[in-house]
Amino acid sequence: MSPIISVSNLSKTYGSGFKALNNINLGINRGEIFALLGPNGAGKTTLISIICGIANPSQGSISIGGHDIIKDYRAARSMIGLVPQELHTDAFESVWATVSFSRGLFGKPKNPAHIEKVLKDLSLWDKKDNKIITLSGGMKRRVMIAKALSHEPQILFLDEPTAGVDVELRKGMWEVVRTLQASGVTIILTTHYIEEAEEMADRIGVINKGEIILIEDKATLMQKLGKKHLTLQLQHKLDAIPEALAAYKLELSGDGRVVTYDYDTKGDRTGITSLLNDLRNAGIRISDLDTTQSSLEDIFVSLVRAP
């Protein structure tokens, strides 16, 4: 199956000479949630803006569902809904009017039933009083999503969708995203909340300094780059790691009572059983142990900091 979004050899250089994107190649599959991660200034918003037709590429090509974004821009853009970082809502228009207007911009006929469904799905409708609720800052973010969904797009871009949103509302929006995916919508998410990508995404892309440095299935990425840490609490203080245990590359804490062992999870050979046997043979007794695993945030930081 061909990807619903295909980006080939895409670059963007501004008039100042700043190169925001450099030879981006990217394919996004139909129906997946793709998380695009990167530090500030990495090129995330520039990439999204070009795909959505807001900015022009300097070179390269992009197709949306087989439609070239320049040669067949109307068909391409009609497939896309965009929720930008900034909140843009008309304070003098009702929520119903602004969402309906967004639908009309794409030449779609009036469909009150669809507009009502979108508002209810996004919890923008007071079912008790059968009316649109009063908007808080977080609810205005949901209005932006409603506007993006008004014309029934097949692709939804969420550029920092939960910025400034409280935890409860953020989790509610995650549920909305899952529902959209279940209906067949392809979702591209950029976020600084790494736990969002870890919770939601099927695949992860990392962009840094205008270049894609990694694209991987989330589970595969966690397996490849994530490490597990075994922390051993010792019964007695240890002044130094015995030479016989050097192969394990253990780390000894400052007080000499905690030893840390890092290992990967490929296959069944973690080395833990051998380590525990060798510790016992060296006369080192353990009072407790614990294991933790690297998070996606740990992996992301290591990737963007790499030379």
XYZ file of C-alpha atoms in Angstrom:
307
model
C 0.000 0.000 0.000
C 1.391 3.412 -0.975
C 1.617 6.025 1.821
C -1.115 8.644 2.056
C 1.579 11.342 2.413
C 4.793 11.148 0.380
C 7.553 13.735 0.843
C 10.506 13.479 -1.545
C 13.778 15.454 -1.429
C 12.087 18.401 0.255
C 14.173 21.453 1.185
C 13.247 24.933 2.339
C 15.613 27.921 2.296
C 14.367 31.349 3.337
C 15.372 34.616 1.704
C 17.818 35.272 4.541
C 19.730 32.160 3.490
C 18.583 30.106 6.485
C 17.962 26.496 5.488
C 15.020 25.307 7.561
C 14.669 21.896 5.882
C 17.320 19.832 4.128
C 16.404 16.949 1.794
C 13.473 15.545 3.751
C 12.146 12.143 2.640
C 9.131 10.874 4.496
C 6.195 8.526 3.963
C 3.195 8.451 6.293
C 0.859 5.479 6.148
C -2.906 5.654 5.941
C -4.590 5.357 9.327
C -1.499 5.645 11.499
C -0.612 8.108 14.244
C 2.790 9.531 13.392
C 4.585 11.609 16.024
C 7.131 14.125 14.782
C 9.517 15.105 17.559
C 12.259 17.679 17.612
C 13.589 20.615 19.650
C 12.488 24.203 19.062
C 13.625 25.400 15.641
C 14.145 21.870 14.321
C 11.796 22.406 11.340
C 8.606 20.678 12.514
C 6.217 23.558 11.874
C 7.940 24.467 8.593
C 7.471 20.910 7.335
C 3.804 20.868 8.323
C 3.226 24.305 6.788
C 4.612 23.173 3.433
C 2.601 19.943 3.397
C -0.566 21.905 4.218
C 0.095 24.518 1.532
C 0.805 27.434 3.885
C 4.467 27.778 2.845
C 6.194 27.055 -0.450
C 9.000 24.486 -0.801
C 12.347 25.521 -2.253
C 12.735 22.125 -3.877
C 11.291 18.634 -3.748
C 7.780 17.242 -4.116
C 4.866 16.221 -1.896
C 1.790 14.164 -2.727
C -1.324 13.749 -0.609
C -3.350 10.678 -1.484
C -1.701 10.730 -4.899
C -2.396 14.453 -5.455
C 0.563 16.783 -5.949
C 0.251 19.678 -3.482
C 1.114 22.235 -6.196
C -0.318 20.818 -9.422
C -3.511 19.520 -7.771
C -3.626 21.682 -4.669
C -7.403 21.792 -4.257
C -7.757 18.002 -4.057
C -4.682 17.723 -1.824
C -5.759 20.387 0.648
C -9.325 19.084 0.849
C -7.915 15.906 2.400
C -6.141 17.788 5.197
C -7.273 19.284 8.490
C -4.787 21.411 10.428
C -4.774 22.379 14.098
C -2.012 25.004 14.389
C -0.031 25.913 17.495
C -1.682 29.327 17.867
C -5.305 29.769 18.828
C -7.325 31.576 16.168
C -10.980 31.896 17.093
C -13.328 34.748 16.297
C -14.487 36.190 19.608
C -17.553 37.707 17.906
C -18.738 34.530 16.198
C -20.480 31.581 17.809
C -18.705 28.232 17.889
C -21.350 26.793 15.578
C -20.853 29.586 13.051
C -17.062 29.455 13.034
C -16.955 25.670 12.618
C -19.627 25.748 9.914
C -17.753 28.535 8.126
C -14.576 26.411 8.087
C -16.543 23.622 6.394
C -17.805 26.044 3.768
C -14.257 27.152 2.926
C -13.695 23.705 1.411
C -16.818 23.894 -0.720
C -18.666 21.351 1.387
C -22.465 21.590 1.581
C -24.096 22.422 4.898
C -24.304 19.425 7.222
C -25.650 20.403 10.663
C -25.664 16.774 11.804
C -21.936 16.447 11.160
C -21.139 19.761 12.878
C -23.193 18.727 15.906
C -21.453 15.336 16.047
C -18.001 16.935 15.915
C -18.880 19.340 18.727
C -20.312 16.554 20.864
C -17.318 14.274 20.233
C -15.028 17.082 21.395
C -17.156 17.738 24.508
C -18.061 21.210 23.247
C -21.772 20.505 23.627
C -23.705 20.640 26.896
C -25.952 17.618 26.525
C -28.030 18.579 29.571
C -28.984 22.015 28.275
C -28.555 20.997 24.612
C -26.312 23.943 23.781
C -22.678 24.813 23.154
C -20.723 25.276 26.379
C -18.873 28.395 27.501
C -15.273 28.250 26.313
C -12.186 28.116 28.504
C -8.673 28.269 27.038
C -8.528 24.501 26.694
C -11.967 24.391 25.100
C -10.834 26.949 22.520
C -8.156 24.420 21.562
C -10.941 21.915 20.992
C -12.752 24.431 18.798
C -9.631 24.556 16.627
C -9.833 20.767 16.275
C -13.539 21.035 15.445
C -12.757 23.568 12.699
C -10.107 21.210 11.294
C -12.598 18.325 11.258
C -15.533 20.324 9.852
C -14.892 19.269 6.223
C -14.311 15.567 7.093
C -10.588 15.358 6.223
C -8.748 12.075 5.836
C -5.578 13.534 7.397
C -5.321 15.598 10.576
C -2.243 17.579 11.586
C -1.999 18.421 15.282
C 0.782 20.942 15.880
C 1.325 21.079 19.657
C -2.397 20.403 20.273
C -2.226 20.230 24.081
C 0.057 23.213 24.726
C -1.358 25.071 27.727
C -4.037 22.442 28.328
C -4.538 20.907 31.766
C -3.944 17.202 32.404
C -7.613 16.188 32.455
C -8.393 17.940 29.197
C -5.221 16.566 27.605
C -6.261 12.987 28.373
C -9.706 13.698 26.969
C -8.129 14.931 23.748
C -6.057 11.742 23.545
C -9.320 9.797 23.576
C -10.621 11.965 20.724
C -7.467 11.204 18.722
C -7.896 7.463 19.280
C -11.503 7.672 18.104
C -10.458 9.552 14.972
C -7.815 6.945 14.189
C -10.360 4.166 14.652
C -12.543 5.901 12.027
C -9.652 5.806 9.538
C -8.198 9.303 9.941
C -4.415 9.579 9.585
C -2.950 11.751 12.337
C 0.377 13.576 12.416
C 1.266 14.900 15.845
C 4.005 17.259 16.943
C 4.485 17.687 20.654
C 6.926 18.650 23.383
C 5.104 16.305 25.755
C 7.093 13.141 25.103
C 4.569 11.060 27.041
C 1.979 11.945 24.372
C 4.095 10.371 21.656
C 4.854 7.396 23.874
C 1.168 6.947 24.664
C -0.340 7.604 21.240
C 2.026 7.090 18.308
C 2.437 4.073 16.055
C 5.653 5.483 14.589
C 8.126 8.125 15.700
C 10.074 10.543 13.518
C 12.809 12.752 14.962
C 13.831 15.941 13.169
C 16.793 18.078 14.180
C 18.390 21.051 12.429
C 16.111 20.602 9.429
C 16.943 16.948 8.839
C 15.103 13.716 9.641
C 17.517 11.751 11.804
C 15.282 8.780 12.585
C 11.973 7.161 11.626
C 10.992 4.003 13.451
C 8.065 2.042 14.836
C 7.651 3.081 18.442
C 7.979 -0.427 19.830
C 11.043 -1.154 17.687
C 12.625 2.151 18.689
C 12.113 1.421 22.370
C 13.629 -2.028 21.897
C 16.604 -0.816 19.863
C 17.564 2.254 21.844
C 15.861 1.792 25.184
C 17.930 0.235 27.935
C 16.984 -1.374 31.192
C 18.681 -0.481 34.421
C 19.098 -2.924 37.277
C 19.676 -1.178 40.604
C 21.088 -3.294 43.417
C 20.937 -2.209 47.046
C 23.897 -3.732 48.929
C 23.863 -4.977 52.503
C 27.326 -3.576 53.145
C 29.296 -0.642 51.807
C 31.601 -1.369 48.869
C 34.714 0.755 48.313
C 35.205 -0.276 44.682
C 33.874 -2.715 42.075
C 36.001 -5.894 42.212
C 38.155 -6.517 39.139
C 36.407 -9.853 38.602
C 33.177 -7.920 37.824
C 34.736 -5.397 35.418
C 33.115 -6.997 32.351
C 29.653 -5.942 33.585
C 30.621 -2.235 33.598
C 28.862 -1.662 36.896
C 28.477 1.792 38.411
C 28.943 2.296 42.132
C 27.120 5.120 43.905
C 28.898 7.671 46.088
C 27.932 6.004 49.362
C 29.073 2.606 48.109
C 25.769 0.884 48.808
C 24.102 1.053 45.366
C 25.287 -0.683 42.200
C 23.706 -0.024 38.781
C 23.845 -2.398 35.820
C 22.649 -1.366 32.324
C 21.570 -4.036 29.864
C 19.571 -4.359 26.664
C 16.554 -6.581 26.158
C 17.454 -8.322 22.914
C 16.681 -11.998 23.230
C 16.785 -13.632 26.672
C 20.447 -13.025 27.469
C 20.408 -10.042 29.790
C 23.347 -11.242 31.889
C 21.470 -10.707 35.147
C 21.663 -14.336 36.310
C 25.414 -14.432 35.707
C 25.866 -11.093 37.446
C 23.988 -12.219 40.554
C 26.026 -15.421 40.698
C 29.302 -13.526 40.329
C 28.274 -11.011 43.002
C 27.552 -13.856 45.391
C 30.880 -15.509 44.575
C 32.614 -12.184 45.278
C 31.003 -12.094 48.723
C 28.712 -9.174 47.884
C 25.263 -9.498 49.428
C 22.130 -7.790 48.103
C 19.297 -6.417 50.229
C 17.016 -5.287 47.386
C 16.889 -4.804 43.624
C 14.800 -2.881 41.122
C 14.597 -2.535 37.330
C 13.631 0.511 35.253
C 13.550 1.093 31.494
C 14.562 4.122 29.440
C 11.601 6.229 28.387
C 11.033 7.712 24.960
C 12.141 11.029 26.460
C 15.535 9.545 27.389
C 15.908 8.221 23.835
C 14.860 11.537 22.275
C 17.338 13.538 24.346
C 20.162 11.165 23.460
C 19.350 11.450 19.737
C 19.161 15.246 19.498
C 22.281 15.687 21.627
C 24.314 13.260 19.551
C 27.129 14.966 17.554
